[in-house]
């Protein structure tokens, strides 16, 4: 499902994180998600402020305390996917 609104687009950032890839650079996220730099940085700020993401030493981002709340790296993926599925379909 392609994100249709800002909330879905923010949640889609969380969905790229997996056990296979726990760290992303902003450039890789822009390529993967197709977001512009200002949009991506705005979404990253929202997710960092909420504790879902945090910066890494090498200019990347990884899951923050809220992102790892369940103790499993794929927890944000499950929660983001569930939240997106719960959103009403827009026309």
Tab-separated table of N, CA and C in Angstrom:
chain	number	residue	atom	x	y	z
A	1	UNK	N	0.853	-1.177	0.000
A	1	UNK	CA	0.000	0.000	0.000
A	1	UNK	C	0.897	1.239	0.000
A	2	UNK	N	0.718	2.085	-0.988
A	2	UNK	CA	1.495	3.307	-1.084
A	2	UNK	C	0.913	4.348	-0.128
A	3	UNK	N	1.785	5.032	0.659
A	3	UNK	CA	1.283	6.060	1.587
A	3	UNK	C	0.518	7.154	0.844
A	4	UNK	N	-0.622	7.544	1.409
A	4	UNK	CA	-1.477	8.523	0.748
A	4	UNK	C	-1.501	9.864	1.456
A	5	UNK	N	-1.209	9.897	2.754
A	5	UNK	CA	-1.263	11.156	3.489
A	5	UNK	C	-0.024	11.262	4.382
A	6	UNK	N	0.124	12.395	5.040
A	6	UNK	CA	1.324	12.627	5.846
A	6	UNK	C	1.507	11.604	6.950
A	7	UNK	N	0.443	11.226	7.626
A	7	UNK	CA	0.564	10.235	8.690
A	7	UNK	C	1.086	8.916	8.138
A	8	UNK	N	0.527	8.465	7.041
A	8	UNK	CA	0.983	7.228	6.429
A	8	UNK	C	2.437	7.341	5.980
A	9	UNK	N	2.818	8.522	5.503
A	9	UNK	CA	4.198	8.719	5.050
A	9	UNK	C	5.171	8.686	6.231
A	10	UNK	N	4.784	9.245	7.373
A	10	UNK	CA	5.636	9.173	8.565
A	10	UNK	C	5.765	7.718	9.005
A	11	UNK	N	4.657	6.994	9.060
A	11	UNK	CA	4.691	5.588	9.476
A	11	UNK	C	5.508	4.737	8.513
A	12	UNK	N	5.512	5.104	7.232
A	12	UNK	CA	6.282	4.349	6.242
A	12	UNK	C	7.778	4.411	6.537
A	13	UNK	N	8.238	5.494	7.181
A	13	UNK	CA	9.654	5.582	7.559
A	13	UNK	C	9.983	4.442	8.514
A	14	UNK	N	9.127	4.184	9.481
A	14	UNK	CA	9.377	3.100	10.433
A	14	UNK	C	9.363	1.734	9.758
A	15	UNK	N	8.566	1.599	8.724
A	15	UNK	CA	8.413	0.298	8.081
A	15	UNK	C	9.672	-0.174	7.356
A	16	UNK	N	10.614	0.720	7.061
A	16	UNK	CA	11.828	0.280	6.361
A	16	UNK	C	12.808	-0.418	7.297
A	17	UNK	N	12.668	-0.227	8.602
A	17	UNK	CA	13.580	-0.847	9.552
A	17	UNK	C	13.217	-2.310	9.742
A	18	UNK	N	14.239	-3.153	9.776
A	18	UNK	CA	14.031	-4.591	9.939
A	18	UNK	C	15.224	-5.176	10.682
A	19	UNK	N	15.121	-6.432	11.038
A	19	UNK	CA	16.246	-7.092	11.687
A	19	UNK	C	17.457	-7.128	10.767
A	20	UNK	N	17.212	-7.193	9.478
A	20	UNK	CA	18.304	-7.226	8.515
A	20	UNK	C	18.961	-5.861	8.341
A	21	UNK	N	18.209	-4.810	8.580
A	21	UNK	CA	18.750	-3.457	8.405
A	21	UNK	C	18.188	-2.547	9.491
A	22	UNK	N	18.993	-2.350	10.526
A	22	UNK	CA	18.573	-1.530	11.665
A	22	UNK	C	19.030	-0.085	11.562
A	23	UNK	N	19.899	0.227	10.615
A	23	UNK	CA	20.412	1.590	10.482
A	23	UNK	C	20.300	2.050	9.038
A	24	UNK	N	19.860	3.293	8.878
A	24	UNK	CA	19.706	3.893	7.560
A	24	UNK	C	20.323	5.281	7.564
A	25	UNK	N	20.885	5.682	6.442
A	25	UNK	CA	21.314	7.073	6.277
A	25	UNK	C	20.140	7.843	5.685
A	26	UNK	N	20.100	9.149	5.902
A	26	UNK	CA	19.034	9.932	5.274
A	26	UNK	C	19.017	9.773	3.749
A	27	UNK	N	20.186	9.699	3.134
A	27	UNK	CA	20.245	9.539	1.677
A	27	UNK	C	19.605	8.223	1.239
A	28	UNK	N	19.889	7.147	1.973
A	28	UNK	CA	19.281	5.856	1.649
A	28	UNK	C	17.772	5.884	1.855
A	29	UNK	N	17.327	6.550	2.905
A	29	UNK	CA	15.884	6.665	3.152
A	29	UNK	C	15.202	7.463	2.048
A	30	UNK	N	15.836	8.552	1.604
A	30	UNK	CA	15.252	9.345	0.512
A	30	UNK	C	15.109	8.493	-0.739
A	31	UNK	N	16.136	7.705	-1.049
A	31	UNK	CA	16.090	6.818	-2.220
A	31	UNK	C	15.010	5.749	-2.060
A	32	UNK	N	14.973	5.124	-0.903
A	32	UNK	CA	14.026	4.031	-0.657
A	32	UNK	C	12.572	4.502	-0.677
A	33	UNK	N	12.313	5.657	-0.058
A	33	UNK	CA	10.938	6.128	0.113
A	33	UNK	C	10.497	7.136	-0.935
A	34	UNK	N	11.461	7.733	-1.631
A	34	UNK	CA	11.114	8.725	-2.650
A	34	UNK	C	10.723	10.077	-2.082
A	35	UNK	N	11.145	10.379	-0.858
A	35	UNK	CA	10.797	11.644	-0.214
A	35	UNK	C	11.867	12.683	-0.523
A	36	UNK	N	11.462	13.935	-0.562
A	36	UNK	CA	12.427	15.017	-0.711
A	36	UNK	C	13.199	15.172	0.607
A	37	UNK	N	14.336	15.835	0.541
A	37	UNK	CA	15.157	16.045	1.738
A	37	UNK	C	14.382	16.775	2.837
A	38	UNK	N	13.724	17.923	2.534
A	38	UNK	CA	12.990	18.614	3.605
A	38	UNK	C	11.881	17.762	4.222
A	39	UNK	N	11.173	17.020	3.395
A	39	UNK	CA	10.097	16.159	3.911
A	39	UNK	C	10.668	15.071	4.807
A	40	UNK	N	11.705	14.380	4.342
A	40	UNK	CA	12.294	13.319	5.147
A	40	UNK	C	12.810	13.852	6.477
A	41	UNK	N	13.522	14.970	6.460
A	41	UNK	CA	14.068	15.500	7.708
A	41	UNK	C	12.962	15.934	8.674
A	42	UNK	N	11.854	16.421	8.136
A	42	UNK	CA	10.709	16.775	8.979
A	42	UNK	C	10.155	15.512	9.648
A	43	UNK	N	10.009	14.431	8.885
A	43	UNK	CA	9.499	13.179	9.434
A	43	UNK	C	10.487	12.571	10.432
A	44	UNK	N	11.784	12.641	10.124
A	44	UNK	CA	12.782	12.116	11.057
A	44	UNK	C	12.734	12.864	12.380
A	45	UNK	N	12.549	14.182	12.314
A	45	UNK	CA	12.467	14.987	13.541
A	45	UNK	C	11.264	14.552	14.382
A	46	UNK	N	10.131	14.356	13.745
A	46	UNK	CA	8.922	13.913	14.441
A	46	UNK	C	9.184	12.576	15.136
A	47	UNK	N	9.781	11.644	14.419
A	47	UNK	CA	10.021	10.311	14.976
A	47	UNK	C	11.102	10.318	16.049
A	48	UNK	N	12.105	11.173	15.893
A	48	UNK	CA	13.143	11.298	16.936
A	48	UNK	C	12.556	11.938	18.187
A	49	UNK	N	11.787	13.000	18.018
A	49	UNK	CA	11.177	13.677	19.174
A	49	UNK	C	10.257	12.744	19.956
A	50	UNK	N	9.618	11.807	19.261
A	50	UNK	CA	8.718	10.855	19.910
A	50	UNK	C	9.464	9.640	20.470
A	51	UNK	N	10.767	9.546	20.202
A	51	UNK	CA	11.561	8.449	20.729
A	51	UNK	C	11.580	7.194	19.873
A	52	UNK	N	10.980	7.250	18.685
A	52	UNK	CA	10.962	6.080	17.811
A	52	UNK	C	12.272	5.888	17.063
A	53	UNK	N	12.975	6.981	16.789
A	53	UNK	CA	14.264	6.915	16.112
A	53	UNK	C	15.280	7.720	16.888
A	54	UNK	N	16.567	7.437	16.644
A	54	UNK	CA	17.643	8.234	17.213
A	54	UNK	C	18.797	8.261	16.220
A	55	UNK	N	19.610	9.290	16.329
A	55	UNK	CA	20.766	9.433	15.444
A	55	UNK	C	21.863	8.475	15.869
A	56	UNK	N	22.659	8.060	14.879
A	56	UNK	CA	23.827	7.228	15.155
A	56	UNK	C	25.082	8.070	14.981
A	57	UNK	N	26.189	7.534	15.396
A	57	UNK	CA	27.458	8.265	15.312
A	57	UNK	C	27.889	8.544	13.882
A	58	UNK	N	27.471	7.715	12.958
A	58	UNK	CA	27.904	7.898	11.568
A	58	UNK	C	26.823	8.531	10.696
A	59	UNK	N	26.084	9.469	11.259
A	59	UNK	CA	25.078	10.280	10.537
A	59	UNK	C	23.877	9.497	10.049
A	60	UNK	N	23.640	8.337	10.606
A	60	UNK	CA	22.465	7.569	10.236
A	60	UNK	C	21.392	7.678	11.304
A	61	UNK	N	20.352	6.903	11.135
A	61	UNK	CA	19.298	6.811	12.144
A	61	UNK	C	19.028	5.341	12.415
A	62	UNK	N	18.636	5.057	13.639
A	62	UNK	CA	18.279	3.710	14.049
A	62	UNK	C	17.095	3.805	14.997
A	63	UNK	N	16.583	2.675	15.398
A	63	UNK	CA	15.443	2.667	16.295
A	63	UNK	C	15.817	3.247	17.649
A	64	UNK	N	14.942	4.073	18.186
A	64	UNK	CA	15.128	4.657	19.501
A	64	UNK	C	14.443	3.814	20.561
A	65	UNK	N	14.371	4.326	21.789
A	65	UNK	CA	13.775	3.559	22.891
A	65	UNK	C	12.330	3.128	22.632
A	66	UNK	N	11.534	4.008	22.067
A	66	UNK	CA	10.137	3.631	21.774
A	66	UNK	C	10.072	2.633	20.634
A	67	UNK	N	10.999	2.743	19.701
A	67	UNK	CA	11.043	1.808	18.584
A	67	UNK	C	11.422	0.408	19.010
A	68	UNK	N	12.124	0.301	20.131
A	68	UNK	CA	12.555	-1.002	20.644
A	68	UNK	C	11.767	-1.409	21.880
A	69	UNK	N	10.680	-0.743	22.136
A	69	UNK	CA	9.910	-0.958	23.363
A	69	UNK	C	9.562	-2.422	23.584
A	70	UNK	N	9.231	-3.145	22.536
A	70	UNK	CA	8.877	-4.558	22.671
A	70	UNK	C	10.109	-5.447	22.820
A	71	UNK	N	11.292	-4.842	22.684
A	71	UNK	CA	12.511	-5.628	22.760
A	71	UNK	C	12.867	-6.317	21.450
A	72	UNK	N	12.070	-6.106	20.422
A	72	UNK	CA	12.315	-6.726	19.126
A	72	UNK	C	12.524	-5.643	18.082
A	73	UNK	N	13.525	-5.791	17.217
A	73	UNK	CA	13.789	-4.755	16.224
A	73	UNK	C	12.658	-4.538	15.231
A	74	UNK	N	11.853	-5.555	14.980
A	74	UNK	CA	10.793	-5.371	13.990
A	74	UNK	C	9.485	-4.886	14.609
A	75	UNK	N	9.488	-4.549	15.899
A	75	UNK	CA	8.271	-4.072	16.557
A	75	UNK	C	7.707	-2.809	15.903
A	76	UNK	N	8.538	-1.806	15.557
A	76	UNK	CA	7.970	-0.624	14.905
A	76	UNK	C	7.319	-0.961	13.575
A	77	UNK	N	7.904	-1.902	12.849
A	77	UNK	CA	7.324	-2.325	11.581
A	77	UNK	C	5.929	-2.878	11.800
A	78	UNK	N	5.790	-3.751	12.795
A	78	UNK	CA	4.468	-4.326	13.081
A	78	UNK	C	3.482	-3.254	13.516
A	79	UNK	N	3.920	-2.351	14.415
A	79	UNK	CA	3.016	-1.310	14.905
A	79	UNK	C	2.662	-0.321	13.798
A	80	UNK	N	3.650	0.075	12.987
A	80	UNK	CA	3.384	1.024	11.901
A	80	UNK	C	2.443	0.402	10.880
A	81	UNK	N	2.698	-0.855	10.533
A	81	UNK	CA	1.823	-1.532	9.573
A	81	UNK	C	0.404	-1.646	10.094
A	82	UNK	N	0.264	-1.982	11.358
A	82	UNK	CA	-1.069	-2.089	11.954
A	82	UNK	C	-1.759	-0.734	11.977
A	83	UNK	N	-1.015	0.312	12.298
A	83	UNK	CA	-1.603	1.652	12.329
A	83	UNK	C	-2.038	2.082	10.930
A	84	UNK	N	-1.234	1.794	9.926
A	84	UNK	CA	-1.602	2.161	8.553
A	84	UNK	C	-2.835	1.394	8.092
A	85	UNK	N	-2.907	0.110	8.447
A	85	UNK	CA	-4.082	-0.681	8.043
A	85	UNK	C	-5.351	-0.195	8.725
A	86	UNK	N	-5.215	0.402	9.910
A	86	UNK	CA	-6.376	0.878	10.650
A	86	UNK	C	-6.900	2.207	10.120
A	87	UNK	N	-6.087	2.908	9.319
A	87	UNK	CA	-6.532	4.199	8.789
A	87	UNK	C	-7.632	3.975	7.752
A	88	UNK	N	-8.628	4.863	7.735
A	88	UNK	CA	-9.671	4.726	6.727
A	88	UNK	C	-9.107	4.992	5.337
A	89	UNK	N	-9.634	4.299	4.363
A	89	UNK	CA	-9.229	4.517	2.971
A	89	UNK	C	-9.679	5.898	2.530
A	90	UNK	N	-8.767	6.657	1.925
A	90	UNK	CA	-9.154	7.965	1.389
A	90	UNK	C	-9.464	7.803	-0.084
A	91	UNK	N	-10.345	8.637	-0.559
A	91	UNK	CA	-10.755	8.512	-1.958
A	91	UNK	C	-10.016	9.478	-2.823
